[in-house]
Short mmCIF file of C-alpha atoms and ligand atoms in Angstrom, two decimals:
data_model
loop_
_atom_site.label_atom_id
_atom_site.label_comp_id
_atom_site.label_asym_id
_atom_site.label_seq_id
_atom_site.Cartn_x
_atom_site.Cartn_y
_atom_site.Cartn_z
CA MET A 11 -76.75 82.33 59.58
CA LYS A 12 -76.77 84.19 56.27
CA LYS A 13 -73.53 85.01 54.51
CA LEU A 14 -72.77 88.11 52.52
CA ILE A 15 -69.94 88.17 49.99
CA LYS A 16 -68.99 91.82 49.63
CA ASN A 17 -66.83 93.97 47.37
CA GLY A 18 -65.87 91.29 44.87
CA THR A 19 -65.91 91.30 41.08
CA ILE A 20 -68.66 88.88 40.15
CA VAL A 21 -67.98 86.84 37.02
CA THR A 22 -70.51 84.67 35.23
CA ALA A 23 -70.52 83.17 31.75
CA GLU A 24 -72.36 86.28 30.55
CA LYS A 25 -70.97 89.25 32.44
CA THR A 26 -68.48 90.75 34.87
CA PHE A 27 -69.60 93.34 37.42
CA MET A 28 -68.99 94.69 40.92
CA GLY A 29 -71.58 93.45 43.38
CA ASP A 30 -72.46 91.54 46.53
CA ILE A 31 -74.01 88.09 46.96
CA LEU A 32 -76.30 87.21 49.85
CA ILE A 33 -76.51 83.53 50.74
CA ASP A 34 -79.36 82.11 52.78
CA GLY A 35 -78.54 78.60 53.93
CA GLU A 36 -77.51 76.62 50.85
CA ILE A 37 -78.97 79.01 48.28
CA ILE A 38 -78.17 82.36 46.65
CA GLU A 39 -80.81 84.82 47.84
CA LYS A 40 -79.77 88.12 46.31
CA ILE A 41 -77.16 89.57 43.94
CA GLU A 42 -76.97 93.34 43.96
CA LYS A 43 -74.69 96.28 44.55
CA ASN A 44 -74.26 97.35 48.19
CA ILE A 45 -76.41 94.74 49.93
CA THR A 46 -76.73 95.25 53.66
CA CYS A 47 -77.79 92.50 56.03
CA GLU A 48 -76.95 93.10 59.68
CA SER A 49 -77.29 89.50 60.72
CA ALA A 50 -75.11 88.08 57.94
CA GLU A 51 -71.55 86.87 58.29
CA ILE A 52 -69.45 89.03 55.98
CA ILE A 53 -67.01 87.51 53.51
CA ASP A 54 -64.72 90.19 52.16
CA ALA A 55 -63.94 89.54 48.49
CA THR A 56 -62.04 92.79 47.82
CA ASP A 57 -59.74 92.39 44.79
CA CYS A 58 -61.03 88.87 44.16
CA TYR A 59 -63.13 87.37 41.40
CA VAL A 60 -66.32 85.73 42.66
CA MET A 61 -67.37 82.91 40.36
CA PRO A 62 -69.58 79.82 40.23
CA GLY A 63 -67.75 76.81 41.66
CA ALA A 64 -65.92 74.86 38.99
CA ILE A 65 -67.39 71.58 37.79
CA ASP A 66 -65.19 68.68 36.76
CA VAL A 67 -67.18 66.26 34.63
CA HIS A 68 -64.35 63.78 34.05
CA THR A 69 -62.86 62.14 37.12
CA HIS A 70 -61.97 58.55 37.96
CA MET A 71 -61.98 58.19 41.75
CA GLU A 72 -60.66 54.84 42.92
CA LEU A 73 -60.75 53.55 39.36
CA ASP A 74 -59.76 49.90 39.11
CA VAL A 75 -57.90 49.50 35.81
CA GLY A 76 -57.21 45.81 36.40
CA ILE A 77 -53.48 46.19 37.07
CA ALA A 78 -53.81 49.03 39.61
CA VAL A 79 -56.37 51.21 41.39
CA ALA A 80 -56.38 55.02 41.11
CA THR A 81 -55.04 56.40 44.39
CA ASP A 82 -57.65 59.07 45.12
CA ASP A 83 -60.96 57.93 46.55
CA PHE A 84 -64.09 60.06 46.85
CA TYR A 85 -62.75 61.61 50.07
CA THR A 86 -59.17 62.51 49.18
CA GLY A 87 -60.11 63.35 45.59
CA THR A 88 -62.95 65.68 46.51
CA VAL A 89 -60.93 67.38 49.25
CA ALA A 90 -58.28 68.07 46.60
CA ALA A 91 -61.03 69.29 44.28
CA ALA A 92 -62.28 71.71 46.94
CA TYR A 93 -58.79 73.11 47.52
CA GLY A 94 -58.59 73.71 43.79
CA GLY A 95 -61.92 75.53 43.47
CA THR A 96 -64.04 72.64 42.19
CA THR A 97 -67.43 72.22 43.85
CA THR A 98 -68.99 69.41 41.78
CA ILE A 99 -67.67 66.32 40.06
CA ILE A 100 -69.22 63.82 37.69
CA ASP A 101 -67.20 60.64 37.99
CA HIS A 102 -66.83 58.04 35.28
CA ILE A 103 -67.88 54.69 36.65
CA GLY A 104 -65.35 51.88 36.17
CA PHE A 105 -66.06 48.54 34.55
CA GLY A 106 -67.80 45.86 36.61
CA PRO A 107 -67.95 42.08 36.30
CA LYS A 108 -68.35 40.78 32.76
CA GLY A 109 -71.99 40.81 31.68
CA CYS A 110 -73.24 43.00 34.54
CA LYS A 111 -76.18 45.32 34.05
CA LEU A 112 -75.78 49.11 34.05
CA GLY A 113 -77.31 49.37 37.50
CA HIS A 114 -74.68 47.10 39.05
CA GLN A 115 -71.81 49.57 38.87
CA ILE A 116 -74.06 52.49 39.77
CA GLY A 117 -74.80 50.71 43.04
CA VAL A 118 -71.10 50.04 43.59
CA TYR A 119 -70.26 53.71 43.01
CA HIS A 120 -72.97 54.98 45.36
CA GLU A 121 -71.24 52.94 48.05
CA LYS A 122 -67.81 54.29 47.10
CA ALA A 123 -68.94 57.92 47.28
CA ARG A 124 -71.42 57.87 50.16
CA ASP A 125 -69.98 59.17 53.45
CA LYS A 126 -66.80 60.20 51.67
CA ALA A 127 -67.42 62.94 49.09
CA VAL A 128 -67.08 66.48 50.44
CA ILE A 129 -68.58 68.20 47.40
CA ASP A 130 -71.65 67.29 45.36
CA TYR A 131 -71.27 64.55 42.79
CA SER A 132 -72.87 62.41 40.17
CA PHE A 133 -71.75 59.56 37.93
CA HIS A 134 -71.71 58.82 34.23
CA GLY A 135 -72.95 55.30 33.57
CA VAL A 136 -70.62 52.94 31.71
CA VAL A 137 -71.64 50.60 28.91
CA GLN A 138 -69.46 47.51 28.70
CA HIS A 139 -71.69 45.34 26.52
CA VAL A 140 -74.87 45.90 24.55
CA ASP A 141 -77.99 43.74 24.34
CA ASP A 142 -81.75 44.31 24.55
CA GLU A 143 -81.67 44.31 28.33
CA ILE A 144 -79.04 47.07 28.46
CA LEU A 145 -80.84 49.12 25.83
CA SER A 146 -84.06 49.01 27.79
CA GLU A 147 -82.26 49.66 31.09
CA PHE A 148 -81.13 53.12 29.89
CA GLU A 149 -84.53 54.67 30.40
CA THR A 150 -84.86 53.29 33.92
CA ILE A 151 -81.46 54.65 34.86
CA VAL A 152 -82.21 58.09 33.40
CA GLN A 153 -85.54 58.28 35.21
CA ASP A 154 -85.02 56.41 38.45
CA GLU A 155 -81.31 56.89 39.06
CA ALA A 156 -81.23 60.41 37.56
CA ILE A 157 -78.09 59.60 35.59
CA SER A 158 -78.46 60.93 32.06
CA SER A 159 -75.07 60.29 30.44
CA PHE A 160 -73.25 57.07 29.67
CA LYS A 161 -69.72 56.46 28.50
CA ILE A 162 -68.57 54.02 25.91
CA TYR A 163 -64.96 53.11 25.15
CA LEU A 164 -63.72 52.28 21.68
CA THR A 165 -60.54 50.82 23.16
CA TYR A 166 -59.55 48.92 26.35
CA ASP A 167 -61.06 45.60 27.46
CA TYR A 168 -64.73 46.49 27.22
CA LYS A 169 -64.51 48.38 23.94
CA LEU A 170 -67.66 48.51 21.87
CA GLY A 171 -67.82 47.72 18.17
CA ASP A 172 -69.49 50.02 15.68
CA LEU A 173 -72.90 48.37 15.74
CA ASP A 174 -73.08 48.37 19.53
CA ALA A 175 -71.97 52.02 19.62
CA TYR A 176 -74.67 52.82 17.06
CA HIS A 177 -77.36 51.14 19.18
CA VAL A 178 -76.25 53.06 22.28
CA LEU A 179 -76.29 56.37 20.42
CA LYS A 180 -79.70 55.67 18.93
CA ARG A 181 -81.35 54.60 22.17
CA LEU A 182 -79.86 57.41 24.22
CA GLY A 183 -80.78 59.89 21.49
CA GLU A 184 -84.38 58.70 21.65
CA ILE A 185 -84.68 59.16 25.40
CA GLY A 186 -82.71 62.40 25.72
CA GLY A 187 -79.54 60.86 27.13
CA MET A 188 -75.97 61.74 26.25
CA THR A 189 -73.36 59.33 24.88
CA ALA A 190 -69.83 60.18 26.00
CA VAL A 191 -67.06 58.42 24.14
CA HIS A 192 -63.40 57.64 24.66
CA PRO A 193 -62.44 57.61 20.98
CA GLU A 194 -59.35 55.71 19.89
CA ASN A 195 -58.94 53.14 17.10
CA ASP A 196 -58.31 49.98 19.09
CA ALA A 197 -57.25 47.71 16.21
CA ILE A 198 -54.40 49.95 15.09
CA ILE A 199 -53.27 50.67 18.65
CA ASP A 200 -53.29 47.00 19.56
CA TYR A 201 -51.28 46.13 16.44
CA ARG A 202 -48.74 48.88 17.05
CA ARG A 203 -48.29 48.09 20.74
CA LYS A 204 -47.54 44.46 19.97
CA GLN A 205 -45.18 45.43 17.17
CA TYR A 206 -43.39 48.02 19.32
CA ILE A 207 -42.78 45.55 22.14
CA LYS A 208 -41.52 42.95 19.64
CA ASP A 209 -39.11 45.56 18.26
CA GLY A 210 -37.89 46.52 21.76
CA LYS A 211 -39.57 49.94 21.63
CA THR A 212 -40.70 50.05 25.25
CA SER A 213 -40.11 53.64 26.40
CA PRO A 214 -42.68 56.21 27.55
CA MET A 215 -42.30 58.01 24.20
CA ASP A 216 -43.21 54.75 22.49
CA HIS A 217 -46.49 54.86 24.41
CA ALA A 218 -47.27 58.12 22.57
CA LYS A 219 -46.07 56.84 19.21
CA SER A 220 -48.12 53.67 19.54
CA ARG A 221 -51.37 55.68 19.70
CA PRO A 222 -50.92 58.48 17.13
CA LEU A 223 -53.41 61.28 16.88
CA GLU A 224 -54.88 59.77 13.73
CA CYS A 225 -56.15 56.87 15.87
CA GLU A 226 -58.07 59.34 17.99
CA ALA A 227 -59.21 61.50 15.08
CA GLU A 228 -60.41 58.48 13.08
CA ALA A 229 -62.48 57.24 16.01
CA ILE A 230 -63.95 60.72 16.51
CA SER A 231 -65.01 60.96 12.88
CA ARG A 232 -66.44 57.43 13.01
CA MET A 233 -68.51 58.27 16.09
CA ILE A 234 -69.72 61.49 14.50
CA ASN A 235 -70.95 59.56 11.47
CA LEU A 236 -72.54 56.87 13.63
CA ALA A 237 -74.33 59.59 15.61
CA THR A 238 -75.69 61.07 12.37
CA MET A 239 -76.91 57.66 11.23
CA ALA A 240 -78.44 57.15 14.68
CA GLY A 241 -80.77 60.07 13.99
CA GLY A 242 -78.55 62.95 15.08
CA ALA A 243 -77.96 61.60 18.58
CA PRO A 244 -76.01 63.87 20.95
CA LEU A 245 -72.37 62.94 21.28
CA TYR A 246 -69.77 64.11 23.82
CA ILE A 247 -66.10 63.58 23.00
CA VAL A 248 -64.02 63.19 26.17
CA HIS A 249 -60.40 64.28 26.61
CA LEU A 250 -59.77 65.66 23.12
CA SER A 251 -56.02 65.95 22.63
CA ASN A 252 -55.46 67.04 19.07
CA GLY A 253 -56.29 69.47 16.31
CA LEU A 254 -57.21 66.97 13.59
CA GLY A 255 -59.94 65.46 15.77
CA LEU A 256 -61.14 69.00 16.43
CA GLU A 257 -61.46 69.62 12.67
CA TYR A 258 -63.92 66.71 12.41
CA ILE A 259 -65.84 68.07 15.39
CA LYS A 260 -66.01 71.55 13.85
CA LEU A 261 -67.31 70.14 10.57
CA ALA A 262 -70.03 68.20 12.40
CA GLN A 263 -71.01 71.27 14.40
CA LYS A 264 -71.12 73.32 11.19
CA ASN A 265 -73.53 70.74 9.82
CA GLY A 266 -75.77 71.27 12.84
CA GLN A 267 -74.89 68.07 14.67
CA ASN A 268 -75.11 67.84 18.47
CA VAL A 269 -71.43 67.13 18.99
CA TYR A 270 -69.64 68.50 22.04
CA ALA A 271 -65.99 68.33 22.99
CA GLU A 272 -64.03 68.33 26.22
CA THR A 273 -60.32 68.90 26.55
CA CYS A 274 -58.05 68.83 29.61
CA PRO A 275 -55.19 70.96 31.01
CA GLN A 276 -52.60 68.31 30.12
CA TYR A 277 -53.41 68.63 26.41
CA LEU A 278 -53.45 72.42 26.58
CA LEU A 279 -50.24 72.84 28.56
CA LEU A 280 -48.00 69.78 28.13
CA ASP A 281 -46.59 68.17 25.03
CA GLU A 282 -44.96 64.93 23.98
CA THR A 283 -41.42 66.08 24.81
CA SER A 284 -42.35 65.32 28.45
CA TYR A 285 -42.03 61.63 27.61
CA GLU A 286 -38.28 62.21 27.35
CA GLU A 287 -37.94 63.15 31.02
CA GLU A 288 -35.02 61.33 32.58
CA ALA A 289 -35.00 58.57 35.20
CA TYR A 290 -38.29 57.13 33.91
CA GLY A 291 -39.95 60.52 34.55
CA GLY A 292 -41.67 60.16 31.17
CA LEU A 293 -43.92 57.54 32.76
CA LYS A 294 -45.68 60.35 34.66
CA TYR A 295 -47.42 61.23 31.40
CA VAL A 296 -48.51 57.75 30.34
CA MET A 297 -52.18 58.41 29.75
CA SER A 298 -54.57 57.80 26.90
CA PRO A 299 -54.79 59.64 24.63
CA PRO A 300 -51.14 60.60 25.05
CA LEU A 301 -49.63 64.07 25.05
CA ARG A 302 -49.21 65.38 21.52
CA GLU A 303 -46.84 67.49 19.47
CA LYS A 304 -46.96 71.11 20.73
CA SER A 305 -48.78 72.65 17.75
CA ASN A 306 -51.97 70.88 18.86
CA GLN A 307 -52.13 73.13 21.92
CA ASP A 308 -52.82 76.25 19.85
CA GLN A 309 -55.56 74.47 17.98
CA LEU A 310 -57.23 73.41 21.22
CA TRP A 311 -57.04 76.94 22.68
CA GLU A 312 -58.55 78.21 19.44
CA GLY A 313 -61.35 75.64 19.83
CA LEU A 314 -62.03 76.99 23.32
CA ARG A 315 -62.22 80.52 21.95
CA ASP A 316 -64.41 79.75 18.94
CA GLY A 317 -66.83 77.59 20.95
CA SER A 318 -66.12 74.26 19.26
CA ILE A 319 -64.75 72.94 22.58
CA SER A 320 -67.32 73.33 25.35
CA VAL A 321 -65.62 71.95 28.44
CA ILE A 322 -62.28 71.73 30.23
CA ALA A 323 -62.29 68.72 32.56
CA THR A 324 -59.37 66.78 34.04
CA ASP A 325 -59.61 63.00 33.45
CA HIS A 326 -58.23 62.88 37.02
CA CYS A 327 -56.92 59.34 37.38
CA PRO A 328 -53.85 59.33 39.63
CA PHE A 329 -51.29 56.57 40.05
CA ASN A 330 -48.09 57.01 42.03
CA LEU A 331 -44.96 57.48 40.00
CA THR A 332 -43.33 54.76 42.10
CA THR A 333 -46.05 52.39 40.89
CA LYS A 334 -45.76 53.57 37.31
CA ILE A 335 -42.00 53.05 37.38
CA ARG A 336 -42.19 49.68 39.09
CA MET A 337 -44.71 48.41 36.57
CA GLY A 338 -43.78 50.28 33.42
CA LYS A 339 -40.05 50.94 33.37
CA ASP A 340 -39.24 48.09 31.00
CA ASP A 341 -42.51 48.14 29.06
CA PHE A 342 -44.90 51.09 28.70
CA THR A 343 -47.82 48.69 28.10
CA LYS A 344 -47.53 47.57 31.75
CA CYS A 345 -47.79 51.12 33.13
CA PRO A 346 -51.23 52.11 34.48
CA ASN A 347 -52.68 54.90 32.32
CA GLY A 348 -53.72 58.18 33.88
CA ALA A 349 -52.58 61.18 35.89
CA ALA A 350 -53.82 63.61 38.51
CA GLY A 351 -55.31 67.01 37.75
CA ILE A 352 -58.36 67.76 39.89
CA GLU A 353 -56.65 70.25 42.21
CA THR A 354 -54.66 72.15 39.60
CA ARG A 355 -57.25 72.64 36.83
CA VAL A 356 -58.71 75.94 38.04
CA PRO A 357 -55.43 77.72 38.86
CA LEU A 358 -53.69 76.44 35.73
CA ILE A 359 -56.45 77.44 33.34
CA PHE A 360 -57.04 80.73 35.11
CA SER A 361 -53.35 81.54 34.87
CA GLU A 362 -52.55 80.08 31.44
CA GLY A 363 -55.93 80.88 29.93
CA VAL A 364 -57.24 84.11 31.44
CA MET A 365 -54.08 85.86 32.64
CA THR A 366 -52.35 85.27 29.31
CA GLY A 367 -55.41 86.49 27.38
CA ARG A 368 -56.04 83.19 25.60
CA ILE A 369 -59.63 83.17 26.88
CA ASP A 370 -61.56 85.84 28.72
CA LEU A 371 -63.00 85.61 32.22
CA ASN A 372 -66.52 84.85 31.06
CA ARG A 373 -65.41 82.08 28.74
CA PHE A 374 -63.36 80.68 31.63
CA VAL A 375 -66.51 80.40 33.75
CA GLU A 376 -68.44 79.01 30.81
CA VAL A 377 -66.08 76.11 30.02
CA MET A 378 -65.17 75.34 33.64
CA SER A 379 -68.68 75.48 35.10
CA THR A 380 -71.69 76.68 33.09
CA LEU A 381 -71.51 74.47 30.00
CA PRO A 382 -70.57 71.34 31.97
CA ALA A 383 -73.66 72.00 34.13
CA LYS A 384 -75.89 72.50 31.10
CA LEU A 385 -74.61 69.52 29.14
CA PHE A 386 -74.97 67.16 32.07
CA GLY A 387 -78.32 68.32 33.42
CA ILE A 388 -77.46 70.15 36.65
CA TYR A 389 -78.09 73.72 35.46
CA PRO A 390 -79.23 76.15 36.97
CA LYS A 391 -78.82 74.38 40.33
CA LYS A 392 -75.10 74.43 39.54
CA GLY A 393 -72.93 76.29 37.03
CA CYS A 394 -74.18 79.83 37.58
CA LEU A 395 -74.71 82.60 40.10
CA ASP A 396 -78.47 83.04 39.98
CA ILE A 397 -81.04 83.69 42.65
CA GLY A 398 -82.25 80.29 43.82
CA SER A 399 -79.15 78.44 42.62
CA ASP A 400 -76.95 76.48 44.99
CA ALA A 401 -74.40 78.76 46.64
CA ASP A 402 -71.43 76.95 45.09
CA ILE A 403 -69.03 79.86 44.84
CA ILE A 404 -65.29 80.33 44.61
CA LEU A 405 -63.10 83.35 45.18
CA ILE A 406 -60.02 83.64 42.99
CA ASP A 407 -57.32 86.10 43.97
CA PRO A 408 -55.61 87.15 40.72
CA ARG A 409 -52.65 88.59 42.67
CA LYS A 410 -51.72 85.33 44.32
CA GLN A 411 -48.66 83.73 42.74
CA VAL A 412 -48.03 80.07 43.35
CA THR A 413 -45.44 77.64 42.08
CA ILE A 414 -47.20 74.31 41.70
CA LYS A 415 -45.46 71.74 43.87
CA ASN A 416 -46.84 68.34 44.66
CA GLU A 417 -45.76 68.66 48.28
CA ASN A 418 -48.27 71.51 48.68
CA LEU A 419 -51.18 69.72 47.00
CA HIS A 420 -53.76 67.46 48.63
CA GLN A 421 -54.26 64.86 45.90
CA ASN A 422 -53.32 61.42 47.20
CA VAL A 423 -50.46 60.81 44.79
CA ASP A 424 -46.71 61.26 44.81
CA TYR A 425 -46.35 63.64 41.85
CA THR A 426 -48.17 66.20 39.73
CA PRO A 427 -47.62 66.42 35.97
CA PHE A 428 -47.59 70.21 36.45
CA GLU A 429 -44.69 70.44 38.94
CA GLY A 430 -42.96 73.80 38.70
CA PHE A 431 -45.70 75.65 36.81
CA GLU A 432 -45.78 79.24 38.03
CA VAL A 433 -49.39 80.33 38.26
CA GLN A 434 -50.71 83.84 38.59
CA GLY A 435 -54.03 83.71 40.45
CA TYR A 436 -55.33 81.02 42.79
CA PRO A 437 -58.64 80.03 44.42
CA VAL A 438 -58.60 81.36 47.98
CA MET A 439 -62.05 80.32 49.16
CA THR A 440 -64.44 77.52 48.22
CA ILE A 441 -68.08 77.59 49.23
CA SER A 442 -70.27 74.54 48.66
CA ARG A 443 -74.03 74.89 49.13
CA GLY A 444 -73.49 77.92 51.33
CA GLU A 445 -70.81 76.34 53.51
CA VAL A 446 -67.25 77.62 53.44
CA ILE A 447 -65.25 74.42 53.03
CA VAL A 448 -61.84 75.86 52.14
CA LYS A 449 -60.40 79.09 53.48
CA ASP A 450 -56.92 80.27 54.48
CA ASN A 451 -55.58 77.20 52.67
CA GLN A 452 -57.42 74.88 55.10
CA PHE A 453 -60.15 72.38 54.33
CA ILE A 454 -62.80 72.85 57.01
CA GLY A 455 -65.70 70.76 55.66
CA GLN A 456 -66.96 67.44 56.93
CA LYS A 457 -66.20 64.11 55.32
CA GLY A 458 -69.34 62.82 53.58
CA ARG A 459 -71.10 66.22 53.35
CA GLY A 460 -71.26 65.97 49.54
CA GLN A 461 -74.63 65.02 48.08
CA PHE A 462 -75.50 62.86 45.11
CA LEU A 463 -76.96 65.08 42.39
CA ARG A 464 -80.05 63.88 40.60
CA ARG A 465 -79.43 65.00 37.04
CA GLN A 466 -81.91 66.03 34.36
CA LYS A 467 -81.44 65.73 30.64
CA MET A 468 -79.09 68.04 28.76
CA ILE A 469 -80.08 71.70 28.44
CA LYS A 470 -79.06 73.12 25.07
O1 LIG L 6 -55.23 57.33 30.62
C1 LIG L 6 -56.34 57.62 31.02
N1 LIG L 6 -56.98 58.60 30.47
N2 LIG L 6 -56.89 56.93 32.03
C2 LIG L 6 -58.18 57.08 32.57
C3 LIG L 6 -59.22 56.32 31.83
C4 LIG L 6 -59.65 57.04 30.60
O2 LIG L 6 -59.31 56.62 29.52
O3 LIG L 6 -60.37 58.05 30.69
ZN1 LIG L 7 -60.70 57.89 28.53
#
């Protein structure tokens, strides 16, 4: 049966207008004023914004960080995503056995997601060592597996050195792939962490102080220069947390480099004073990079407005607070890094971004959906409201006021870093490939209905 979304305010990255959307099966068939279709099921969107489903290109479902495993899997995490207005995720694959090929973890992740995901999904490959075999495997993965982006880490166990990072950038640049990087200066962080623990500085705030923003900014500038030397290879900076790093990104963009940046709600809305929360509450925010001094928030919002930041994603990587406290209360280095955010991204950014006037509606759609789709090769199937595109559509009711409370969320974790945030505006319906999967605050989709997305190369 066809569906007809009537009387809503349609918002895309380009424009805002009153109109109706006719959906035939999984696809958008028509967008016009006053569509009539007798046989269609009517969805009344009066007073709501009708937008492309949000896309979260930075999640970590069931991530095994060695000392703990992220508590959301591809079922619970994508159900939470759907409740929060997200219709596609691109998950960052976790590290596999030492020395494994790229394809190994891709196989593992297909198994993790299959029969569980309720929205469409893809993966970013992960590079944990570099040799000739890995460098030649990239092309096979891009072509056969339809995965066109790969992440490298400059810190953690499988960090890459400069030469390996250079080789990855160069090879991916040659074949039209994208290098995503977690940029932090590992040597300085490692030194400081050891020194802090020796000096008895073990609190959550010490986590933040042990990885200052200069560590992140230095690694960003290093990667930018490596990308230039690698022939102008495209580079995607994940979870940007600070203004100094953004300055390096802006300079590179001014020089015509293909450098793109992603930030996350936690860096836009929370600051390092959260680490002082009592009763070990500061451990909620142990993540890397850490929360920063508040002035960075304005710089990141400015980056969203001026176009130097292209994407808001979540880095959704939940661990229970009970686990964080049990493991990290006497030593922040023992606390698993990461926090939840997949369900709260859309309402938080709509409320704190659009309703406060920090960004406009069209820019909201652009950074939450359209640019992520373009950068990661799923546009115009996803990320827009065009005839022939997948009917991944959300309705946001700007009148709906909600106080964020973990007890009302669906993420499989015992806290949200955004507890108590009062949001103005909330997603009230989520449609994935033409199927209503959330309405009246109920998830009504089937487990495993999500499909793996074969991605193309980046669209500029
Ligand atoms: O602390 C974080 N961000 N954990 C998830 C893994 C990562 O670094 O993206
Ligand atoms: Zn990271």
